[in-house]
Amino acid sequence: MRVQTLVTLVRYSKCSPAISMNFPASNKGRINTKILAQFCMIAGNNHVFCDEATLTINASDETEDYKFLPEVVLKPRTAHEISEIMKICNRERIAVTPRGGGTGLSGGALPVCGGVIINMERFNEILHIDEINLQATVEPGVITQVFQETLKAKGLFYPPDPSSRGTCFLGGNLAENAGGPKAVKYGVTRDYVINMEVVLPTGEITWTAANVLKNATGYNLTQLLIGSEGTLGIITKIVFKLRSYPQKDITLLVPFSASEEACRAIAAIYMAGVTPSGMEFMERSAVEKTLVYMEKVLDAKLALELSENMNAVLLIELDGNDEEVLLRDAEKIMKVLEDYETGEMLFADTAAQKDLFWKLRRNVSPAVNAYSLTKAEDVVVPRANLPKLVTAIKDIGREYGFNSVCYGHVGDGNLHINIMKEQLSAEYWNTEVNKAIGEIFRRVVELGGTLSGEHGIGIAKRPYMPLAMSAIQLELMRGIKKVFDPNWILNPEKIF
């Protein structure tokens, strides 16, 4: 695996002079034995790590092959411990990077300035489920799927459903405002968070709101911190609002002659008055690679053969509590699709079949990454402009000589683009392909969209922020960062 140094990153991303003044290209040497001893006093000797293996594990995530070694990894257990750590780091100007499950795709949890990693894996308790008020208080290190399944056993529902739900942490979901397939009907992470306990970069501990459903008391600090990518504070408790779990669902897989044809059908389904709980798009190459991956790696076989003239599929899910309503909506969808070039629709007859359909969608990213190193982007445009976007992506790929795999949550206009390295040279990959990504982002903005729907900006998209944000917007964001983090120590070099 290639080691990406901060110097290399600066060459490609033109990092902010304001940040670079606080942090030189290397943060090594700031943490001496005296500071390490203080960390041990706070978190305990068994939760302070300087060994190569632990540093290496915490040096990367799922973003390309980026790797940044921290000086030390800390695994605290309480907000008070994090508070004491932050006070030391703020005083000594030591960079601190909070880390969750390590499933990020924008480099948002990578310690680009060295320093300290605060690994949140020990914050892994579901503290309280309030079935009367439909709320739950949890710690940020709880795995998303564990939380969902615990709630489901009580007839409760937490809809945000990222593909990495089996390994990602709830805290990371908040940091990136994760969405997932069910966002099209139920909304994204920020729609379910009503309060948080947060440790600020200067060490203070505060709650952001109150555990109520309506709140017009001052600025909405809760919503400000969600999606801030761990740059404003470290979340130590989360209060979610919940829903009752839908008891019925219908799942179908529909092949289309072309990606553009599938994208056009999406708007028509909504215009017919149907709101699916999932509307997922996969182009043919995504399906083919994932079917192979499922059989070889997951020992799961889905009997799906696309005819030669079928080049994309839509995975459509309807859910609710009235089966007759769902069947009527399914009939409406089939009626709409009569006007499009589709193949034979597949209905999931059993729970096992539904699980296979969703395994196909959830494993596209690992399947593509098993095939080739990729640059993963997740852009968003208005639904009606998806056909133009897909065409533009393929045109840019042909111009620059790379292949891409497109899939995603097209019901809300969120398209994932995996650009594959395959046989491209490392130099071309880090120069010309980055230019091509800029061309894609420019086209996205022209189509009324923006750079990310759920992966965040991190370091991977930071160079392109001026395409989507005005100088005034970026300056406001820097001002907010400075208020929360006057010494710019918390997750520096991210976003701008």
Short mmCIF file of C-alpha atoms in Angstrom, two decimals:
data_model
loop_
_atom_site.label_atom_id
_atom_site.label_comp_id
_atom_site.label_asym_id
_atom_site.label_seq_id
_atom_site.Cartn_x
_atom_site.Cartn_y
_atom_site.Cartn_z
CA MET A 1 0.00 0.00 0.00
CA ARG A 2 1.38 3.40 -0.97
CA VAL A 3 2.05 5.81 1.87
CA GLN A 4 0.49 9.18 1.04
CA THR A 5 2.40 11.88 2.88
CA LEU A 6 1.01 15.29 3.74
CA VAL A 7 3.51 16.83 1.32
CA THR A 8 1.96 14.80 -1.51
CA LEU A 9 -1.51 15.78 -0.37
CA VAL A 10 -0.57 19.47 -0.32
CA ARG A 11 0.77 19.22 -3.87
CA TYR A 12 -2.56 18.04 -5.17
CA SER A 13 -5.02 19.82 -2.89
CA LYS A 14 -3.47 23.26 -2.26
CA CYS A 15 -4.19 23.19 1.45
CA SER A 16 -5.37 26.29 3.23
CA PRO A 17 -2.57 28.64 4.33
CA ALA A 18 -4.58 29.42 7.46
CA ILE A 19 -4.40 25.80 8.51
CA SER A 20 -0.83 25.24 7.41
CA MET A 21 0.33 28.09 9.63
CA ASN A 22 -0.92 26.13 12.64
CA PHE A 23 0.36 22.76 11.46
CA PRO A 24 3.61 22.21 9.60
CA ALA A 25 3.97 19.36 7.11
CA SER A 26 4.97 17.07 9.97
CA ASN A 27 3.44 17.02 13.42
CA LYS A 28 6.02 14.53 14.67
CA GLY A 29 7.78 15.28 17.91
CA ARG A 30 5.00 17.25 19.57
CA ILE A 31 4.08 14.28 21.76
CA ASN A 32 6.89 13.63 24.24
CA THR A 33 7.16 11.12 27.07
CA LYS A 34 5.68 13.59 29.54
CA ILE A 35 2.53 14.02 27.45
CA LEU A 36 2.28 10.26 26.89
CA ALA A 37 2.42 9.78 30.66
CA GLN A 38 -0.44 12.25 31.06
CA PHE A 39 -2.49 10.34 28.48
CA CYS A 40 -1.83 7.12 30.40
CA MET A 41 -3.00 8.74 33.63
CA ILE A 42 -6.24 9.81 31.92
CA ALA A 43 -7.18 6.78 29.80
CA GLY A 44 -5.16 4.03 31.51
CA ASN A 45 -1.98 2.33 30.29
CA ASN A 46 -3.97 -0.34 28.45
CA HIS A 47 -5.72 2.25 26.29
CA VAL A 48 -2.73 4.22 25.02
CA PHE A 49 -1.09 2.71 21.91
CA CYS A 50 2.15 3.58 20.14
CA ASP A 51 2.83 0.18 18.57
CA GLU A 52 3.20 -0.07 14.81
CA ALA A 53 0.27 -2.43 14.32
CA THR A 54 -2.27 -0.17 16.07
CA LEU A 55 -0.92 2.98 14.43
CA THR A 56 -1.17 1.32 11.01
CA ILE A 57 -4.75 0.15 11.52
CA ASN A 58 -5.76 3.69 12.44
CA ALA A 59 -3.80 5.28 9.59
CA SER A 60 -6.26 4.47 6.80
CA ASP A 61 -9.92 4.00 6.00
CA GLU A 62 -11.72 2.96 2.80
CA THR A 63 -10.53 6.01 0.83
CA GLU A 64 -8.33 4.85 -2.06
CA ASP A 65 -4.95 3.84 -0.61
CA TYR A 66 -4.39 6.89 1.61
CA LYS A 67 -2.31 6.27 4.71
CA PHE A 68 -1.32 8.76 7.44
CA LEU A 69 0.36 7.46 10.59
CA PRO A 70 -0.63 9.06 13.91
CA GLU A 71 1.86 9.32 16.76
CA VAL A 72 -0.43 7.74 19.30
CA VAL A 73 -3.87 6.09 19.42
CA LEU A 74 -6.03 6.67 22.50
CA LYS A 75 -9.13 4.66 23.36
CA PRO A 76 -10.87 6.59 26.14
CA ARG A 77 -14.15 5.48 27.72
CA THR A 78 -15.82 8.62 29.09
CA ALA A 79 -16.55 12.16 28.02
CA HIS A 80 -14.47 13.34 30.97
CA GLU A 81 -11.44 11.42 29.71
CA ILE A 82 -11.82 12.94 26.25
CA SER A 83 -12.20 16.37 27.85
CA GLU A 84 -8.90 16.02 29.72
CA ILE A 85 -7.15 14.77 26.57
CA MET A 86 -8.48 17.71 24.55
CA LYS A 87 -7.31 20.22 27.17
CA ILE A 88 -3.76 18.90 26.86
CA CYS A 89 -3.83 18.80 23.07
CA ASN A 90 -5.31 22.29 22.82
CA ARG A 91 -2.65 23.67 25.15
CA GLU A 92 0.19 21.92 23.29
CA ARG A 93 -1.26 22.48 19.78
CA ILE A 94 -1.40 18.74 19.07
CA ALA A 95 -3.62 17.62 16.21
CA VAL A 96 -6.50 15.34 17.25
CA THR A 97 -8.47 13.15 14.85
CA PRO A 98 -11.61 11.35 16.09
CA ARG A 99 -12.16 7.93 14.51
CA GLY A 100 -15.15 5.62 14.29
CA GLY A 101 -15.48 2.40 12.31
CA GLY A 102 -12.98 3.39 9.61
CA THR A 103 -15.48 2.95 6.75
CA GLY A 104 -15.20 6.51 5.40
CA LEU A 105 -14.70 7.21 1.70
CA SER A 106 -13.41 10.79 1.80
CA GLY A 107 -10.52 10.52 4.26
CA GLY A 108 -12.42 12.41 6.93
CA ALA A 109 -10.98 10.37 9.82
CA LEU A 110 -7.37 10.24 8.64
CA PRO A 111 -4.68 11.90 10.82
CA VAL A 112 -3.10 13.97 8.05
CA CYS A 113 -1.13 16.01 10.61
CA GLY A 114 -0.03 13.02 12.71
CA GLY A 115 -0.76 13.70 16.36
CA VAL A 116 -3.47 11.86 18.29
CA ILE A 117 -6.19 9.50 17.12
CA ILE A 118 -9.12 9.29 19.54
CA ASN A 119 -10.65 5.95 18.68
CA MET A 120 -14.28 5.76 19.82
CA GLU A 121 -14.70 1.97 19.79
CA ARG A 122 -15.18 1.73 23.58
CA PHE A 123 -18.20 4.09 23.44
CA ASN A 124 -20.36 1.16 22.39
CA GLU A 125 -23.42 1.09 24.65
CA ILE A 126 -27.10 1.61 23.91
CA LEU A 127 -27.84 3.52 27.09
CA HIS A 128 -31.63 3.82 27.07
CA ILE A 129 -34.57 3.09 24.78
CA ASP A 130 -37.63 5.17 25.67
CA GLU A 131 -40.53 3.31 24.07
CA ILE A 132 -43.11 5.83 25.32
CA ASN A 133 -41.46 8.89 23.77
CA LEU A 134 -39.92 6.97 20.85
CA GLN A 135 -36.37 8.02 21.69
CA ALA A 136 -33.07 6.27 22.26
CA THR A 137 -29.87 7.48 23.93
CA VAL A 138 -26.75 5.78 22.61
CA GLU A 139 -22.99 6.15 22.48
CA PRO A 140 -21.26 6.94 19.17
CA GLY A 141 -19.31 3.67 18.96
CA VAL A 142 -22.46 1.55 18.58
CA ILE A 143 -22.51 -0.21 15.19
CA THR A 144 -25.44 1.02 13.11
CA GLN A 145 -26.84 -2.44 12.34
CA VAL A 146 -26.64 -3.49 16.00
CA PHE A 147 -28.68 -0.42 16.93
CA GLN A 148 -31.25 -1.11 14.19
CA GLU A 149 -31.68 -4.77 15.11
CA THR A 150 -32.00 -3.99 18.82
CA LEU A 151 -34.78 -1.54 17.98
CA LYS A 152 -36.48 -3.91 15.55
CA ALA A 153 -36.83 -6.50 18.31
CA LYS A 154 -38.95 -3.91 20.14
CA GLY A 155 -40.99 -2.97 17.05
CA LEU A 156 -39.03 0.27 16.59
CA PHE A 157 -37.29 1.69 13.54
CA TYR A 158 -34.20 3.83 12.89
CA PRO A 159 -34.26 4.33 9.08
CA PRO A 160 -30.78 5.71 8.11
CA ASP A 161 -29.22 2.69 6.48
CA PRO A 162 -25.73 3.14 4.97
CA SER A 163 -24.30 0.23 3.00
CA SER A 164 -21.56 -0.17 5.62
CA ARG A 165 -24.14 -0.50 8.42
CA GLY A 166 -22.59 -3.79 9.60
CA THR A 167 -19.31 -2.08 10.53
CA CYS A 168 -19.84 1.71 10.62
CA PHE A 169 -20.39 3.56 13.91
CA LEU A 170 -23.33 5.84 14.65
CA GLY A 171 -20.91 8.64 15.50
CA GLY A 172 -19.41 8.40 12.01
CA ASN A 173 -22.93 8.47 10.55
CA LEU A 174 -23.49 11.78 12.33
CA ALA A 175 -20.12 13.15 11.26
CA GLU A 176 -20.97 12.57 7.59
CA ASN A 177 -24.78 12.89 7.82
CA ALA A 178 -25.13 9.40 6.37
CA GLY A 179 -28.17 8.46 4.34
CA GLY A 180 -28.51 5.12 2.60
CA PRO A 181 -31.28 3.45 0.59
CA LYS A 182 -34.18 4.41 2.87
CA ALA A 183 -33.33 8.12 2.84
CA VAL A 184 -35.56 8.60 -0.19
CA LYS A 185 -38.66 8.04 1.96
CA TYR A 186 -37.52 8.53 5.54
CA GLY A 187 -34.72 11.09 5.39
CA VAL A 188 -31.08 11.08 6.47
CA THR A 189 -29.26 10.92 9.81
CA ARG A 190 -29.85 14.57 10.77
CA ASP A 191 -33.61 14.01 10.55
CA TYR A 192 -33.39 11.65 13.57
CA VAL A 193 -31.00 13.43 15.95
CA ILE A 194 -32.53 15.71 18.57
CA ASN A 195 -29.66 16.16 21.04
CA MET A 196 -25.98 15.32 21.54
CA GLU A 197 -23.38 15.45 24.25
CA VAL A 198 -20.19 16.88 22.75
CA VAL A 199 -16.64 17.52 23.92
CA LEU A 200 -15.34 20.74 22.36
CA PRO A 201 -11.77 21.13 21.08
CA THR A 202 -10.94 23.25 24.12
CA GLY A 203 -12.17 20.52 26.49
CA GLU A 204 -15.58 21.78 27.59
CA ILE A 205 -18.45 19.26 27.67
CA THR A 206 -21.89 20.43 26.56
CA TRP A 207 -25.26 19.23 25.29
CA THR A 208 -26.40 20.81 22.04
CA ALA A 209 -30.18 20.99 22.68
CA ALA A 210 -32.96 19.33 24.71
CA ASN A 211 -34.73 15.97 24.34
CA VAL A 212 -37.81 17.47 22.73
CA LEU A 213 -39.26 17.23 19.24
CA LYS A 214 -39.73 20.98 18.74
CA ASN A 215 -37.12 23.51 19.72
CA ALA A 216 -36.93 27.17 18.69
CA THR A 217 -34.51 28.17 21.43
CA GLY A 218 -31.49 29.84 19.89
CA TYR A 219 -29.20 28.52 17.17
CA ASN A 220 -29.55 24.85 16.23
CA LEU A 221 -26.17 23.55 17.38
CA THR A 222 -27.27 19.93 16.92
CA GLN A 223 -27.78 20.37 13.20
CA LEU A 224 -24.61 22.41 12.87
CA LEU A 225 -22.46 19.60 14.24
CA ILE A 226 -24.12 16.88 12.15
CA GLY A 227 -22.19 16.66 8.89
CA SER A 228 -19.27 18.70 10.25
CA GLU A 229 -16.95 15.68 9.83
CA GLY A 230 -15.56 15.76 13.36
CA THR A 231 -14.07 19.24 12.94
CA LEU A 232 -16.14 21.06 15.58
CA GLY A 233 -16.48 18.61 18.47
CA ILE A 234 -16.30 14.96 19.53
CA ILE A 235 -19.73 13.39 20.04
CA THR A 236 -20.02 11.26 23.19
CA LYS A 237 -23.79 10.68 23.46
CA ILE A 238 -26.61 10.84 20.92
CA VAL A 239 -30.37 11.11 21.45
CA PHE A 240 -32.32 9.79 18.46
CA LYS A 241 -36.00 9.99 17.68
CA LEU A 242 -37.49 6.74 16.41
CA ARG A 243 -40.40 5.40 14.36
CA SER A 244 -42.52 2.29 14.57
CA TYR A 245 -41.21 -0.53 12.38
CA PRO A 246 -43.11 -1.09 9.09
CA GLN A 247 -44.54 -4.61 9.06
CA LYS A 248 -44.86 -5.23 5.30
CA ASP A 249 -42.63 -4.71 2.29
CA ILE A 250 -42.43 -5.56 -1.40
CA THR A 251 -39.12 -5.74 -3.25
CA LEU A 252 -38.59 -5.95 -6.99
CA LEU A 253 -35.65 -5.83 -9.38
CA VAL A 254 -36.24 -4.25 -12.79
CA PRO A 255 -33.75 -4.46 -15.71
CA PHE A 256 -33.53 -1.56 -18.19
CA SER A 257 -32.05 -1.22 -21.66
CA ALA A 258 -29.87 1.74 -20.63
CA SER A 259 -28.78 3.64 -17.54
CA GLU A 260 -30.38 6.81 -18.86
CA GLU A 261 -33.66 4.93 -19.37
CA ALA A 262 -33.64 3.72 -15.76
CA CYS A 263 -32.92 7.23 -14.49
CA ARG A 264 -35.78 8.68 -16.53
CA ALA A 265 -38.20 6.13 -15.08
CA ILE A 266 -37.51 7.29 -11.53
CA ALA A 267 -39.19 10.68 -11.89
CA ALA A 268 -42.18 9.04 -13.57
CA ILE A 269 -42.69 6.69 -10.61
CA TYR A 270 -42.85 9.64 -8.21
CA MET A 271 -45.16 11.56 -10.54
CA ALA A 272 -47.53 8.57 -10.38
CA GLY A 273 -47.93 9.23 -6.65
CA VAL A 274 -45.74 6.38 -5.35
CA THR A 275 -43.03 6.95 -2.73
CA PRO A 276 -40.79 3.88 -2.51
CA SER A 277 -38.82 3.18 0.66
CA GLY A 278 -35.87 2.30 -1.57
CA MET A 279 -34.97 3.23 -5.14
CA GLU A 280 -31.48 1.95 -5.98
CA PHE A 281 -29.73 2.10 -9.33
CA MET A 282 -26.96 -0.22 -10.57
CA GLU A 283 -25.47 -0.21 -14.04
CA ARG A 284 -24.67 -3.52 -15.69
CA SER A 285 -20.97 -3.61 -14.78
CA ALA A 286 -21.87 -3.04 -11.12
CA VAL A 287 -24.29 -5.97 -11.18
CA GLU A 288 -21.87 -8.32 -12.95
CA LYS A 289 -18.94 -7.60 -10.63
CA THR A 290 -21.11 -7.90 -7.54
CA LEU A 291 -22.67 -11.22 -8.56
CA VAL A 292 -19.16 -12.68 -8.92
CA TYR A 293 -18.10 -11.18 -5.57
CA MET A 294 -21.19 -12.51 -3.78
CA GLU A 295 -20.60 -16.05 -5.01
CA LYS A 296 -16.84 -16.14 -4.38
CA VAL A 297 -16.55 -14.12 -1.18
CA LEU A 298 -19.96 -14.32 0.49
CA ASP A 299 -20.97 -17.78 -0.74
CA ALA A 300 -24.28 -16.26 -1.83
CA LYS A 301 -25.69 -16.92 -5.28
CA LEU A 302 -28.40 -14.78 -6.87
CA ALA A 303 -30.01 -16.28 -9.97
CA LEU A 304 -29.95 -13.13 -12.10
CA GLU A 305 -29.00 -13.12 -15.76
CA LEU A 306 -29.21 -9.88 -17.71
CA SER A 307 -29.91 -10.27 -21.41
CA GLU A 308 -27.50 -8.58 -23.81
CA ASN A 309 -29.76 -5.55 -24.30
CA MET A 310 -30.26 -4.89 -20.58
CA ASN A 311 -27.64 -2.50 -19.19
CA ALA A 312 -28.97 -1.29 -15.82
CA VAL A 313 -31.32 -2.30 -13.01
CA LEU A 314 -33.48 -0.56 -10.45
CA LEU A 315 -34.00 -2.17 -7.04
CA ILE A 316 -37.33 -0.87 -5.78
CA GLU A 317 -38.75 -1.41 -2.30
CA LEU A 318 -42.16 -0.43 -0.93
CA ASP A 319 -42.91 -0.66 2.78
CA GLY A 320 -45.76 0.06 5.18
CA ASN A 321 -48.37 -1.72 7.28
CA ASP A 322 -51.16 -2.27 4.74
CA GLU A 323 -50.39 -4.98 2.20
CA GLU A 324 -53.23 -3.94 -0.11
CA VAL A 325 -51.84 -0.42 -0.36
CA LEU A 326 -48.40 -1.79 -1.17
CA LEU A 327 -49.79 -4.06 -3.88
CA ARG A 328 -51.66 -1.13 -5.45
CA ASP A 329 -48.46 0.92 -5.44
CA ALA A 330 -46.58 -1.98 -7.03
CA GLU A 331 -49.23 -2.13 -9.76
CA LYS A 332 -48.81 1.61 -10.36
CA ILE A 333 -45.06 1.13 -10.77
CA MET A 334 -45.57 -1.69 -13.27
CA LYS A 335 -48.01 0.48 -15.19
CA VAL A 336 -45.51 3.34 -15.33
CA LEU A 337 -42.72 1.05 -16.51
CA GLU A 338 -44.77 -0.11 -19.49
CA ASP A 339 -43.57 3.07 -21.23
CA TYR A 340 -39.89 2.20 -20.75
CA GLU A 341 -37.55 -0.36 -22.25
CA THR A 342 -37.42 -2.93 -19.47
CA GLY A 343 -36.75 -6.63 -19.18
CA GLU A 344 -38.53 -9.18 -17.02
CA MET A 345 -39.25 -7.81 -13.53
CA LEU A 346 -38.21 -10.00 -10.62
CA PHE A 347 -40.32 -10.02 -7.44
CA ALA A 348 -38.78 -11.24 -4.19
CA ASP A 349 -41.15 -13.98 -3.02
CA THR A 350 -39.44 -14.76 0.28
CA ALA A 351 -37.43 -13.02 2.96
CA ALA A 352 -34.34 -14.88 1.74
CA GLN A 353 -34.89 -13.58 -1.79
CA LYS A 354 -35.29 -10.01 -0.51
CA ASP A 355 -32.06 -10.42 1.42
CA LEU A 356 -30.24 -11.53 -1.75
CA PHE A 357 -31.58 -8.53 -3.70
CA TRP A 358 -30.29 -6.18 -1.00
CA LYS A 359 -26.97 -8.02 -0.72
CA LEU A 360 -26.50 -7.31 -4.40
CA ARG A 361 -26.90 -3.59 -3.82
CA ARG A 362 -24.98 -3.36 -0.53
CA ASN A 363 -21.95 -5.19 -1.90
CA VAL A 364 -21.38 -3.15 -5.05
CA SER A 365 -18.72 -0.99 -3.38
CA PRO A 366 -16.67 -3.89 -1.88
CA ALA A 367 -17.04 -5.83 -5.13
CA VAL A 368 -15.71 -2.98 -7.26
CA ASN A 369 -12.90 -2.29 -4.79
CA ALA A 370 -11.94 -5.98 -4.85
CA TYR A 371 -11.64 -5.66 -8.63
CA SER A 372 -9.58 -2.44 -8.73
CA LEU A 373 -8.35 0.50 -6.69
CA THR A 374 -11.00 3.18 -7.05
CA LYS A 375 -11.75 6.82 -6.45
CA ALA A 376 -15.24 6.85 -4.94
CA GLU A 377 -17.41 9.92 -5.42
CA ASP A 378 -21.04 10.47 -4.36
CA VAL A 379 -22.55 13.43 -6.13
CA VAL A 380 -26.13 14.70 -5.94
CA VAL A 381 -28.28 16.36 -8.61
CA PRO A 382 -32.02 16.95 -8.96
CA ARG A 383 -33.62 13.63 -9.97
CA ALA A 384 -34.68 14.94 -13.38
CA ASN A 385 -31.03 15.63 -14.28
CA LEU A 386 -29.74 12.14 -13.53
CA PRO A 387 -29.85 10.98 -17.19
CA LYS A 388 -27.70 13.97 -18.25
CA LEU A 389 -25.27 13.29 -15.41
CA VAL A 390 -24.81 9.61 -16.27
CA THR A 391 -24.15 10.53 -19.91
CA ALA A 392 -21.63 13.20 -18.88
CA ILE A 393 -19.74 10.80 -16.59
CA LYS A 394 -19.32 8.24 -19.35
CA ASP A 395 -18.27 10.94 -21.86
CA ILE A 396 -15.60 12.25 -19.45
CA GLY A 397 -14.39 8.70 -18.82
CA ARG A 398 -13.92 8.12 -22.54
CA GLU A 399 -12.09 11.46 -22.88
CA TYR A 400 -9.66 10.67 -20.04
CA GLY A 401 -9.35 6.94 -20.67
CA PHE A 402 -10.83 5.41 -17.50
CA ASN A 403 -13.72 3.09 -16.73
CA SER A 404 -16.29 3.85 -14.05
CA VAL A 405 -19.05 2.00 -12.25
CA CYS A 406 -22.17 4.00 -11.39
CA TYR A 407 -24.79 3.07 -8.82
CA GLY A 408 -26.56 4.67 -5.90
CA HIS A 409 -29.60 6.16 -4.22
CA VAL A 410 -31.09 7.67 -7.33
CA GLY A 411 -34.49 8.16 -5.71
CA ASP A 412 -33.01 11.24 -4.05
CA GLY A 413 -30.57 12.06 -6.85
CA ASN A 414 -27.50 10.66 -5.05
CA LEU A 415 -25.26 8.85 -7.55
CA HIS A 416 -22.11 6.96 -6.54
CA ILE A 417 -19.29 6.96 -9.07
CA ASN A 418 -16.42 4.50 -8.65
CA ILE A 419 -13.59 5.43 -11.01
CA MET A 420 -11.36 2.38 -11.52
CA LYS A 421 -7.57 2.55 -11.72
CA GLU A 422 -7.14 -0.80 -13.49
CA GLN A 423 -3.99 -0.42 -15.65
CA LEU A 424 -3.53 3.34 -15.30
CA SER A 425 -0.14 4.51 -14.07
CA ALA A 426 0.17 5.98 -10.58
CA GLU A 427 1.19 9.36 -12.03
CA TYR A 428 -1.81 9.49 -14.37
CA TRP A 429 -4.09 8.32 -11.54
CA ASN A 430 -2.99 11.18 -9.28
CA THR A 431 -2.94 13.93 -11.90
CA GLU A 432 -5.08 13.47 -15.00
CA VAL A 433 -7.81 11.45 -13.29
CA ASN A 434 -8.05 14.13 -10.60
CA LYS A 435 -8.59 16.67 -13.41
CA ALA A 436 -11.33 14.43 -14.77
CA ILE A 437 -13.01 14.35 -11.35
CA GLY A 438 -12.96 18.14 -11.41
CA GLU A 439 -14.72 18.01 -14.79
CA ILE A 440 -17.37 15.68 -13.33
CA PHE A 441 -17.90 18.01 -10.36
CA ARG A 442 -18.19 21.04 -12.65
CA ARG A 443 -20.87 19.23 -14.64
CA VAL A 444 -22.65 18.25 -11.42
CA VAL A 445 -22.79 21.88 -10.30
CA GLU A 446 -24.00 22.97 -13.75
CA LEU A 447 -26.85 20.47 -13.37
CA GLY A 448 -27.90 22.06 -10.06
CA GLY A 449 -26.11 19.57 -7.83
CA THR A 450 -23.28 19.41 -5.33
CA LEU A 451 -20.16 17.41 -4.45
CA SER A 452 -21.40 14.96 -1.83
CA GLY A 453 -24.63 13.51 -0.53
CA GLU A 454 -23.32 11.31 2.29
CA HIS A 455 -19.58 10.58 2.02
CA GLY A 456 -18.50 14.07 3.02
CA ILE A 457 -15.62 16.23 1.80
CA GLY A 458 -12.72 15.15 4.03
CA ILE A 459 -9.43 15.42 2.16
CA ALA A 460 -10.49 13.69 -1.07
CA LYS A 461 -12.89 16.41 -2.23
CA ARG A 462 -11.33 19.37 -0.46
CA PRO A 463 -9.59 20.73 -3.61
CA TYR A 464 -12.94 20.97 -5.38
CA MET A 465 -14.91 22.88 -2.74
CA PRO A 466 -14.64 26.24 -4.59
CA LEU A 467 -16.61 24.67 -7.45
CA ALA A 468 -19.65 24.26 -5.21
CA MET A 469 -19.16 26.92 -2.53
CA SER A 470 -18.65 30.66 -2.91
CA ALA A 471 -15.79 32.48 -1.19
CA ILE A 472 -18.32 33.95 1.24
CA GLN A 473 -19.67 30.51 2.17
CA LEU A 474 -16.19 29.11 2.74
CA GLU A 475 -15.19 32.11 4.85
CA LEU A 476 -18.30 31.69 7.01
CA MET A 477 -17.40 28.04 7.55
CA ARG A 478 -13.84 28.94 8.51
CA GLY A 479 -15.21 31.50 10.97
CA ILE A 480 -17.45 28.87 12.59
CA LYS A 481 -14.48 26.49 12.82
CA LYS A 482 -12.42 29.19 14.53
CA VAL A 483 -15.13 29.83 17.15
CA PHE A 484 -15.32 26.16 18.11
CA ASP A 485 -11.64 25.38 17.65
CA PRO A 486 -9.48 28.51 18.10
CA ASN A 487 -6.20 26.62 17.76
CA TRP A 488 -7.45 24.51 14.84
CA ILE A 489 -6.42 21.23 16.47
CA LEU A 490 -9.52 19.06 15.86
CA ASN A 491 -9.41 17.07 12.62
CA PRO A 492 -7.38 19.74 10.80
CA GLU A 493 -6.91 19.85 7.02
CA LYS A 494 -10.45 18.63 6.33
CA ILE A 495 -13.22 20.22 4.21
CA PHE A 496 -11.38 23.48 3.31
#
